[in-house]
PDB file of C-alpha atoms in Angstrom:
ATOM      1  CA  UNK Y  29     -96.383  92.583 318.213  1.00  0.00           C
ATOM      2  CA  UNK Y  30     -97.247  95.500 320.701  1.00  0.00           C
ATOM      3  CA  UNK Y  31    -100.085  96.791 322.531  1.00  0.00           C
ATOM      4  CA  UNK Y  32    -103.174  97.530 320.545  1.00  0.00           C
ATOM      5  CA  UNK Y  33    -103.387 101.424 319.617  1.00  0.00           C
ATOM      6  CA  UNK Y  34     -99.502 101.608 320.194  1.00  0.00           C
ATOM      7  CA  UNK Y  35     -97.320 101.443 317.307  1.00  0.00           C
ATOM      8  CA  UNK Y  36     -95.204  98.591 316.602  1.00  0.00           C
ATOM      9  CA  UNK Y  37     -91.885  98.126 318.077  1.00  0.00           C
ATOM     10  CA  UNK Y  38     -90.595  96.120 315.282  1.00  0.00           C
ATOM     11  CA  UNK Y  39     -91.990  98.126 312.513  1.00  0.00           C
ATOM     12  CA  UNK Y  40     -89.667 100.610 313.996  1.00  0.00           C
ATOM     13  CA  UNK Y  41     -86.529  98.858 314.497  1.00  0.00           C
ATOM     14  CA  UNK Y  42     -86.817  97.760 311.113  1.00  0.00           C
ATOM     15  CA  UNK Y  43     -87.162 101.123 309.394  1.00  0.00           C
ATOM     16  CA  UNK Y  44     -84.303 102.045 311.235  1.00  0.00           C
ATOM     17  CA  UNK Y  45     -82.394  99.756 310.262  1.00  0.00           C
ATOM     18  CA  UNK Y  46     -82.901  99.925 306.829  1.00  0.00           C
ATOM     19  CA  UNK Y  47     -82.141 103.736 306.697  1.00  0.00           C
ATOM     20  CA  UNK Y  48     -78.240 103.000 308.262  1.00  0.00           C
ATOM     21  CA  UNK Y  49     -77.876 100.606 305.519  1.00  0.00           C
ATOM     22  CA  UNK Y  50     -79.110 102.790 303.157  1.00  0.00           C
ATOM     23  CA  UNK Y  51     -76.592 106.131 304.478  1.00  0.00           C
ATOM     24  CA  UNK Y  52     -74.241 103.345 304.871  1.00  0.00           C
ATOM     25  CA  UNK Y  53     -73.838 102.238 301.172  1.00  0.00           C
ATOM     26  CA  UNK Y  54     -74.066 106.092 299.756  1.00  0.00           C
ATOM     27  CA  UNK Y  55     -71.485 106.491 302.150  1.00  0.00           C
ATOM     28  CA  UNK Y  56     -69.549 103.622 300.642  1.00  0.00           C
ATOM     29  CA  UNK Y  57     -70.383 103.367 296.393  1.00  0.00           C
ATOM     30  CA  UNK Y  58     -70.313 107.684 296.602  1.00  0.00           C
ATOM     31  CA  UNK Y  59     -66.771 107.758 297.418  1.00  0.00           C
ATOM     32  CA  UNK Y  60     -63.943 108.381 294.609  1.00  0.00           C
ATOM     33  CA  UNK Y  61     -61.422 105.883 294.296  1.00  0.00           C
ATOM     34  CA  UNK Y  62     -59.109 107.760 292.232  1.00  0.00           C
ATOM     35  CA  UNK Y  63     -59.316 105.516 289.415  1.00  0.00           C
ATOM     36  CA  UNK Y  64     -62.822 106.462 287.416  1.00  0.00           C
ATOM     37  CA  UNK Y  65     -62.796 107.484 283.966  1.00  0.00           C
ATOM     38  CA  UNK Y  66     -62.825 110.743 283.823  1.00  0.00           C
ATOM     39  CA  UNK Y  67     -66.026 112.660 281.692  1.00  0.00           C
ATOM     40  CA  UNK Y  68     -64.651 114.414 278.494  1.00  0.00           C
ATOM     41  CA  UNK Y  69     -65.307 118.550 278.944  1.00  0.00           C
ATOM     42  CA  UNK Y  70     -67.937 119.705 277.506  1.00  0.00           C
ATOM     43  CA  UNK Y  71     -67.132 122.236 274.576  1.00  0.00           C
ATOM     44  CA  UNK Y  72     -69.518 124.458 273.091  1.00  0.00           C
ATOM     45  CA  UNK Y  73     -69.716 125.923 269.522  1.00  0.00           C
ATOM     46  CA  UNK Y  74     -69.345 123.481 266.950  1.00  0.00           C
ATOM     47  CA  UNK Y  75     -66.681 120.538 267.146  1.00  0.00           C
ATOM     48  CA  UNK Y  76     -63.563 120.845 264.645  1.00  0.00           C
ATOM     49  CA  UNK Y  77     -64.012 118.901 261.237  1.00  0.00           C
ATOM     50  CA  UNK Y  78     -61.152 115.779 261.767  1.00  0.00           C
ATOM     51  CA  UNK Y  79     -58.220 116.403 259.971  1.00  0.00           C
ATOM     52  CA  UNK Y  80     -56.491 114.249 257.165  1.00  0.00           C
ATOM     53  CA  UNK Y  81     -55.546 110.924 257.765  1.00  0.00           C
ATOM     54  CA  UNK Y  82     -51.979 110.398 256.582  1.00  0.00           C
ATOM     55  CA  UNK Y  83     -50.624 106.793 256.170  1.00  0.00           C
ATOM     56  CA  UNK Y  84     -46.889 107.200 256.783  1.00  0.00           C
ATOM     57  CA  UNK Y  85     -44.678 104.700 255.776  1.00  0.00           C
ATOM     58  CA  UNK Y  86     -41.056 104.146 255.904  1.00  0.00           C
ATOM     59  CA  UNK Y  87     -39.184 104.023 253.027  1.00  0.00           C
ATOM     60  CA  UNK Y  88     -36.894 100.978 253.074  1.00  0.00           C
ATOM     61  CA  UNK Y  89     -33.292 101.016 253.981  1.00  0.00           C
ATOM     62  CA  UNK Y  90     -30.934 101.167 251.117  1.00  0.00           C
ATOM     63  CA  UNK Y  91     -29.042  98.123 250.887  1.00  0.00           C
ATOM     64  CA  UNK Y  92     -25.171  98.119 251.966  1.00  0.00           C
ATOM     65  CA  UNK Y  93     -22.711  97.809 249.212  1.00  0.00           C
ATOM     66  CA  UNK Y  94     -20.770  94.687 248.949  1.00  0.00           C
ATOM     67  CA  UNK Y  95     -17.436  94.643 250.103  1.00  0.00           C
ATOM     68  CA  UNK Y  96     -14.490  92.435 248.980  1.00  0.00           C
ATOM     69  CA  UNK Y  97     -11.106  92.553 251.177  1.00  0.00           C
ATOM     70  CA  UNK Y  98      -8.483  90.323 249.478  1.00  0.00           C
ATOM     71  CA  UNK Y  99      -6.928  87.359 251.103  1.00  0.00           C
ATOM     72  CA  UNK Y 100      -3.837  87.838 253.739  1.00  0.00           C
ATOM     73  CA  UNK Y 101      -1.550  85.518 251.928  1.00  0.00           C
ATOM     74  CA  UNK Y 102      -2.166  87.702 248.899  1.00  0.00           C
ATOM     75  CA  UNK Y 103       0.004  90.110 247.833  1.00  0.00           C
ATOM     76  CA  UNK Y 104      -2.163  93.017 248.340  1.00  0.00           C
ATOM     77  CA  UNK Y 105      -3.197  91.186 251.605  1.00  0.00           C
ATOM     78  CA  UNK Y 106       0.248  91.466 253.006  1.00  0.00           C
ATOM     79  CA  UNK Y 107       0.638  95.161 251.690  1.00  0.00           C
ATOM     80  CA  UNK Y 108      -2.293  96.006 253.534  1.00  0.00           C
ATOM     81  CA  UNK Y 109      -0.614  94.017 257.031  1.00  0.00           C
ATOM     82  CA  UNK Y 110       2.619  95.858 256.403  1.00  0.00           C
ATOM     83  CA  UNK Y 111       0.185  99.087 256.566  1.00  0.00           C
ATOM     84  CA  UNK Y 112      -1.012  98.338 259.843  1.00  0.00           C
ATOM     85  CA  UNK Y 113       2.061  97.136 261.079  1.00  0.00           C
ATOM     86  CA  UNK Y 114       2.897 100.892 260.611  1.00  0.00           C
ATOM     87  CA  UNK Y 115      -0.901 102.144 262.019  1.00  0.00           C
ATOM     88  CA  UNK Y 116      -1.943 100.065 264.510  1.00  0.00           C
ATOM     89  CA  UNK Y 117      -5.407 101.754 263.719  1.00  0.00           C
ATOM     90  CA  UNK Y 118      -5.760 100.593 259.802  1.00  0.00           C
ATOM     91  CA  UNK Y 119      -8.562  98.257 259.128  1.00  0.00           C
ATOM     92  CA  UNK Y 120      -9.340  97.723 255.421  1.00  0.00           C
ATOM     93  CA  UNK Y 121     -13.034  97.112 256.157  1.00  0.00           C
ATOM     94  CA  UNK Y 122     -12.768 100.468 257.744  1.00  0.00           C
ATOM     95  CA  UNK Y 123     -11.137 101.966 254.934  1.00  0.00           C
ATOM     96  CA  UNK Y 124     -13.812 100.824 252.172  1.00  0.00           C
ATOM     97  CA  UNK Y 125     -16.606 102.554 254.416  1.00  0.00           C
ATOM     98  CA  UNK Y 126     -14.273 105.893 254.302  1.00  0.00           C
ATOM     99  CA  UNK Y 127     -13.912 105.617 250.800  1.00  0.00           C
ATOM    100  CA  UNK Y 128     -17.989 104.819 249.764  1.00  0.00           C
ATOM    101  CA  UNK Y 129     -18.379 108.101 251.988  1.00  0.00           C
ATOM    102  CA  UNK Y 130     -15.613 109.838 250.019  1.00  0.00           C
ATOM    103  CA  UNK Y 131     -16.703 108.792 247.057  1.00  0.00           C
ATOM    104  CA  UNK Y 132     -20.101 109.698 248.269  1.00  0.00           C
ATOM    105  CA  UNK Y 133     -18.924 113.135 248.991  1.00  0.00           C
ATOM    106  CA  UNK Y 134     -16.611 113.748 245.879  1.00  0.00           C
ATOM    107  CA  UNK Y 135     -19.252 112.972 243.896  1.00  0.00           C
ATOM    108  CA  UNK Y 136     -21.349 115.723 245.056  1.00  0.00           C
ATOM    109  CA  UNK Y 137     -19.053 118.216 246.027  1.00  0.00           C
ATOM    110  CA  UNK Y 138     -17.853 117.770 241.846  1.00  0.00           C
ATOM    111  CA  UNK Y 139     -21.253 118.650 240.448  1.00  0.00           C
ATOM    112  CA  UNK Y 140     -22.051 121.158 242.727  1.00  0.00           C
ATOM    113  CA  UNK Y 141     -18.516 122.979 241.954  1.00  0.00           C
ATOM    114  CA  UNK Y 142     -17.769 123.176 245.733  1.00  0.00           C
ATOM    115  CA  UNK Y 143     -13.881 123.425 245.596  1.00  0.00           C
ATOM    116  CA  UNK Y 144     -13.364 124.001 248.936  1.00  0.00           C
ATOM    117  CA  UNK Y 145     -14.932 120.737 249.968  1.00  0.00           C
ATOM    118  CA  UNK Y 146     -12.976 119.096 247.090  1.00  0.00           C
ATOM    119  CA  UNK Y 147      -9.787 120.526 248.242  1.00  0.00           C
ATOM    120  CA  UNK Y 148      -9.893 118.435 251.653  1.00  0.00           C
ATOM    121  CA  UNK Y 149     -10.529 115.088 249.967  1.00  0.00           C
ATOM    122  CA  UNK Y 150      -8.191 115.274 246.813  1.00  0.00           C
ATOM    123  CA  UNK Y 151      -3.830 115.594 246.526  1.00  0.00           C
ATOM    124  CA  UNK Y 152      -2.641 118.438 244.900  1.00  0.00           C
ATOM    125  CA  UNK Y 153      -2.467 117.153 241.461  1.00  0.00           C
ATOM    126  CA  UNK Y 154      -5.783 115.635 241.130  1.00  0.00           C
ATOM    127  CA  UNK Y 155      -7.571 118.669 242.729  1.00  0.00           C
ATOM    128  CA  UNK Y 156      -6.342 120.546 240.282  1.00  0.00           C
ATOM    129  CA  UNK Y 157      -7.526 118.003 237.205  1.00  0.00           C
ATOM    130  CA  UNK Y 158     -10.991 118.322 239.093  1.00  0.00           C
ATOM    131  CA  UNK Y 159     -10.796 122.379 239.327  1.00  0.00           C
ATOM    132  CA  UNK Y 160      -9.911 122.431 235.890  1.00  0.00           C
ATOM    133  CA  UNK Y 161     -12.738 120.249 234.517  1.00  0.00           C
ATOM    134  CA  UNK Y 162     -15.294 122.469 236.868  1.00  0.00           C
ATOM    135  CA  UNK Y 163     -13.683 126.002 235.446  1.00  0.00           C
ATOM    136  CA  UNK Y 164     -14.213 124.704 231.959  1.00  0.00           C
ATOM    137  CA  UNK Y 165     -17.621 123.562 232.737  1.00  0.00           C
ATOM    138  CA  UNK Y 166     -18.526 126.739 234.061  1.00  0.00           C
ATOM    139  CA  UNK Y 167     -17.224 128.666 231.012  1.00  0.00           C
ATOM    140  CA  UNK Y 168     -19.286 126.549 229.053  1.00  0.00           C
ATOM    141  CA  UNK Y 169     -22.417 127.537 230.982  1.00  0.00           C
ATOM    142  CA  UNK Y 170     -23.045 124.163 231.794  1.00  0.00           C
ATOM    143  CA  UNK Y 171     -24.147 122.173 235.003  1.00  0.00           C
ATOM    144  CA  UNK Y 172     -23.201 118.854 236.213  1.00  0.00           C
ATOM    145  CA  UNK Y 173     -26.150 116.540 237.553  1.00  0.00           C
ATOM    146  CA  UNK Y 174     -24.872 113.555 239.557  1.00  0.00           C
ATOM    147  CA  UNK Y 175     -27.300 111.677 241.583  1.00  0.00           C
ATOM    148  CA  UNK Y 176     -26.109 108.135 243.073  1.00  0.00           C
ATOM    149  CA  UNK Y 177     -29.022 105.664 243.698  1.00  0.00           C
ATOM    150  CA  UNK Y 178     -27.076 102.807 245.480  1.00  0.00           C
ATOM    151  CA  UNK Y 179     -23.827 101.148 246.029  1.00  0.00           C
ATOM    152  CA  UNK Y 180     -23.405  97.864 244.832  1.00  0.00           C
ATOM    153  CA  UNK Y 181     -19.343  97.144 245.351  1.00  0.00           C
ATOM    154  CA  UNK Y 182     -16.376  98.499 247.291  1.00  0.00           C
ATOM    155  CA  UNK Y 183     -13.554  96.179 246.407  1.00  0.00           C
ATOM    156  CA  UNK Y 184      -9.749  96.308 247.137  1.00  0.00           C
ATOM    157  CA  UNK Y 185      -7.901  96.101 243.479  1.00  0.00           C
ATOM    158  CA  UNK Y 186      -4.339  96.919 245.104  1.00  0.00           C
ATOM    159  CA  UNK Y 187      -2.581  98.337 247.501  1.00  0.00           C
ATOM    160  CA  UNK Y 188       1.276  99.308 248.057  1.00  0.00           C
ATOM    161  CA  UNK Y 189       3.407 100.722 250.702  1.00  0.00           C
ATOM    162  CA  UNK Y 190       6.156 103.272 249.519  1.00  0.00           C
ATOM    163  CA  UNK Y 191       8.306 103.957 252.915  1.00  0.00           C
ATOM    164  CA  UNK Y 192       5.446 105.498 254.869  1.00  0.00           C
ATOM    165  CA  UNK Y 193       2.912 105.812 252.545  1.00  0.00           C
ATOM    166  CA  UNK Y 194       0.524 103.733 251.671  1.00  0.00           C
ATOM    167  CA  UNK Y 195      -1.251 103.343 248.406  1.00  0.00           C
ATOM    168  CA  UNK Y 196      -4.968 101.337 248.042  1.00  0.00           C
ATOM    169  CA  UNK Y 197      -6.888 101.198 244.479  1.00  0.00           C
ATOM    170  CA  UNK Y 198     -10.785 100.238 245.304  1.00  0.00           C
ATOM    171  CA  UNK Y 199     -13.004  98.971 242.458  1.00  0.00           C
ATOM    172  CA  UNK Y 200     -16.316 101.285 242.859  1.00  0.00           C
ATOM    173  CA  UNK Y 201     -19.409  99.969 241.308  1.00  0.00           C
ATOM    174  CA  UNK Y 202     -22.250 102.429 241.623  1.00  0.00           C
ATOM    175  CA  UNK Y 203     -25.768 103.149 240.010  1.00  0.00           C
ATOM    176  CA  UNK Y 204     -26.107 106.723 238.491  1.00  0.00           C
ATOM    177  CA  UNK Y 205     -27.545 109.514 237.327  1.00  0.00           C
ATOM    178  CA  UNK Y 206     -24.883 111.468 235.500  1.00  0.00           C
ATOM    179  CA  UNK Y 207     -24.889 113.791 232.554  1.00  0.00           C
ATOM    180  CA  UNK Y 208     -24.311 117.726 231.649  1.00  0.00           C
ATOM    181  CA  UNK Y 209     -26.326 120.210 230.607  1.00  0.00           C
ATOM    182  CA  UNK Y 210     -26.429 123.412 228.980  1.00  0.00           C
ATOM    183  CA  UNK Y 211     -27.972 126.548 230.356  1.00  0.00           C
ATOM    184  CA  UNK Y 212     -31.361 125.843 228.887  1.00  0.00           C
ATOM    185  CA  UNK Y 213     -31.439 122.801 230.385  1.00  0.00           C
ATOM    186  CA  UNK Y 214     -31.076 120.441 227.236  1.00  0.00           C
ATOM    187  CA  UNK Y 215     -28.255 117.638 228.116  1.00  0.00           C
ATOM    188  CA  UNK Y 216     -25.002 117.746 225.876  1.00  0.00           C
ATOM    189  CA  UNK Y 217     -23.447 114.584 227.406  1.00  0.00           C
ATOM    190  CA  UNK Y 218     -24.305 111.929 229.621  1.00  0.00           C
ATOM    191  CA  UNK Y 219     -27.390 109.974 230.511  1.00  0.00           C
ATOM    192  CA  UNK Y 220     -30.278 110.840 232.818  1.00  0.00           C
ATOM    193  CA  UNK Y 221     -31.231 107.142 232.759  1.00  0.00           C
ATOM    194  CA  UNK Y 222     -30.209 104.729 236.012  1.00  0.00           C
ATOM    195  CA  UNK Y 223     -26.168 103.492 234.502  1.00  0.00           C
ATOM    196  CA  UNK Y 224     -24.340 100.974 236.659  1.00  0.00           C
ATOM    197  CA  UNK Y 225     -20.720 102.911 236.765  1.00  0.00           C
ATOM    198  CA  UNK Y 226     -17.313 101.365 237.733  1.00  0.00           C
ATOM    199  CA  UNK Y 227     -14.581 103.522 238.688  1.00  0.00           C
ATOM    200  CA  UNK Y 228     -11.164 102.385 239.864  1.00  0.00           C
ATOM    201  CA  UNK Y 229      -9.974 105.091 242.510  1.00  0.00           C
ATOM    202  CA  UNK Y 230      -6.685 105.357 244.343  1.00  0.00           C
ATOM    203  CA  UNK Y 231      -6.283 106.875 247.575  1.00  0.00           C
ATOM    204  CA  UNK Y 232      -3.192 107.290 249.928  1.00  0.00           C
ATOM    205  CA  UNK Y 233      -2.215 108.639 253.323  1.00  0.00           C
ATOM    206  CA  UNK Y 234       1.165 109.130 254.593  1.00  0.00           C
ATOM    207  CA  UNK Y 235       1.139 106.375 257.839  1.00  0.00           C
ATOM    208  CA  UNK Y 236       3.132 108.337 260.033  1.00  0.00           C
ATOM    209  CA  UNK Y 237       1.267 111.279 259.958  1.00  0.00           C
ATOM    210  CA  UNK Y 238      -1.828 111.663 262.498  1.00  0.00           C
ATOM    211  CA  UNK Y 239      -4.014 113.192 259.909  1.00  0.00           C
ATOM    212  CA  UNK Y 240      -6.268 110.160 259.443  1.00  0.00           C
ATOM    213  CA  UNK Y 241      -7.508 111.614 255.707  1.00  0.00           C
ATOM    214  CA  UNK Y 242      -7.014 108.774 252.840  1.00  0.00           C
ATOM    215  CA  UNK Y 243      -7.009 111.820 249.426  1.00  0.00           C
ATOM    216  CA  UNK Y 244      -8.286 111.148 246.256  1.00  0.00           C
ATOM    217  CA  UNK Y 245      -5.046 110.853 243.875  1.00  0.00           C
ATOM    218  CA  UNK Y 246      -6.226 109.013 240.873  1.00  0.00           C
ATOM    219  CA  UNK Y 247      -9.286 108.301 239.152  1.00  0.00           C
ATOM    220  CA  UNK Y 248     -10.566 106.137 236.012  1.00  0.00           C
ATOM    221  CA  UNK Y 249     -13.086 104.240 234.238  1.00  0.00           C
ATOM    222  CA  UNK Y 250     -13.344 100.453 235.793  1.00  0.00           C
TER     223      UNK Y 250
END
């Protein structure tokens, strides 16, 4: 301790000290790191109502048709080899997924009347079986409703080679809606119930040609 009537030493090398470490942690715990959480803004008026919860969910893919190539040693097998012997691009697995889009598209383009999009896919004489059938339709006053829910088989029946031109039948099973009605809406044939349809379509291409287009040139009931 000090002198009487002075005032103490330590006393006052204690109070010092304690105010350094006192500036020295504000110093330290008031600086900004970068990472604090930010405070929300403050908005006046009254806070928007939350909007609707929606619970999207995908809808499931739709399942791939089936596809049946025949066997090499066959004799549509080898027909379809003597084919790509002549286009060293022709793949029959490649040609079923053209002709479940063609079929896809024919389908369509059919109900809807569109004769310039049937005109690309078809030969000569079966666009005009197809124009005919949509001119009568339309005479009628009727509409054609074709709707197809899946694919369940793209199948090679045949296939021959005629010089350069190839020929390939494929066995198309599909689930429909199909059926015609009259202007008032009432159906005259058909079904609009789910029907499993099989179709046996023929397609060909000339090989030597670059245009890569298999057309529609006969169609019937499988």
């Amino acid at each position: 301790m000090g002198a009487s009537g002075g005032f103490p030493i330590d006393l006052v090398l204690f109070g010092m000290i304690a105010a350094f470490l006192v500036l020295r942690l504000r110093s330290i715990l008031g600086k900004r790191t970068g990472f604090e959480r930010q405070a929300p803004p403050v908005q006046n008026g009254p806070r928007p109502a939350p909007g609707p919860v929606i619970d999207v969910k995908a809808e499931p893919a739709a399942p791939a048709a089936a596809t049946t190539v025949p066997e090499a040693s066959s004799a549509t097998g080898q027909a379809l080899e003597r084919m790509r012997a002549l286009d060293g691009g022709f793949d029959a697995a490649r040609f079923l997924a053209g002709a479940d889009q063609a079929f896809r598209l024919i389908v369509a383009a059919f109900a809807a009347g569109d004769r310039v999009g049937l005109r690309a896919l078809l030969a000569d004489d079966t666009y005009r079986a197809f124009e005919q059938a949509i001119s009568a339709r339309e005479k009628a006053d009727e509409t054609q409703v074709s709707e197809i829910k899946s694919m369940q088989k793209m199948a090679i029946e045949q296939a021959e080679l005629k010089g350069r031109v190839g020929a390939i039948t494929a066995r198309i099973v599909s689930d429909q809606i199909s059926y015609a009605k009259d202007k008032d809406g009432r159906p005259v044939s058909g079904t609009d119930a789910v029907t499993e349809i099989t179709d046996l379509w023929t397609f060909e291409r000339d090989l030597s040609q670059q245009d890569p287009t298999w057309r529609l040139v006969a169609a019937r009931s499988g």
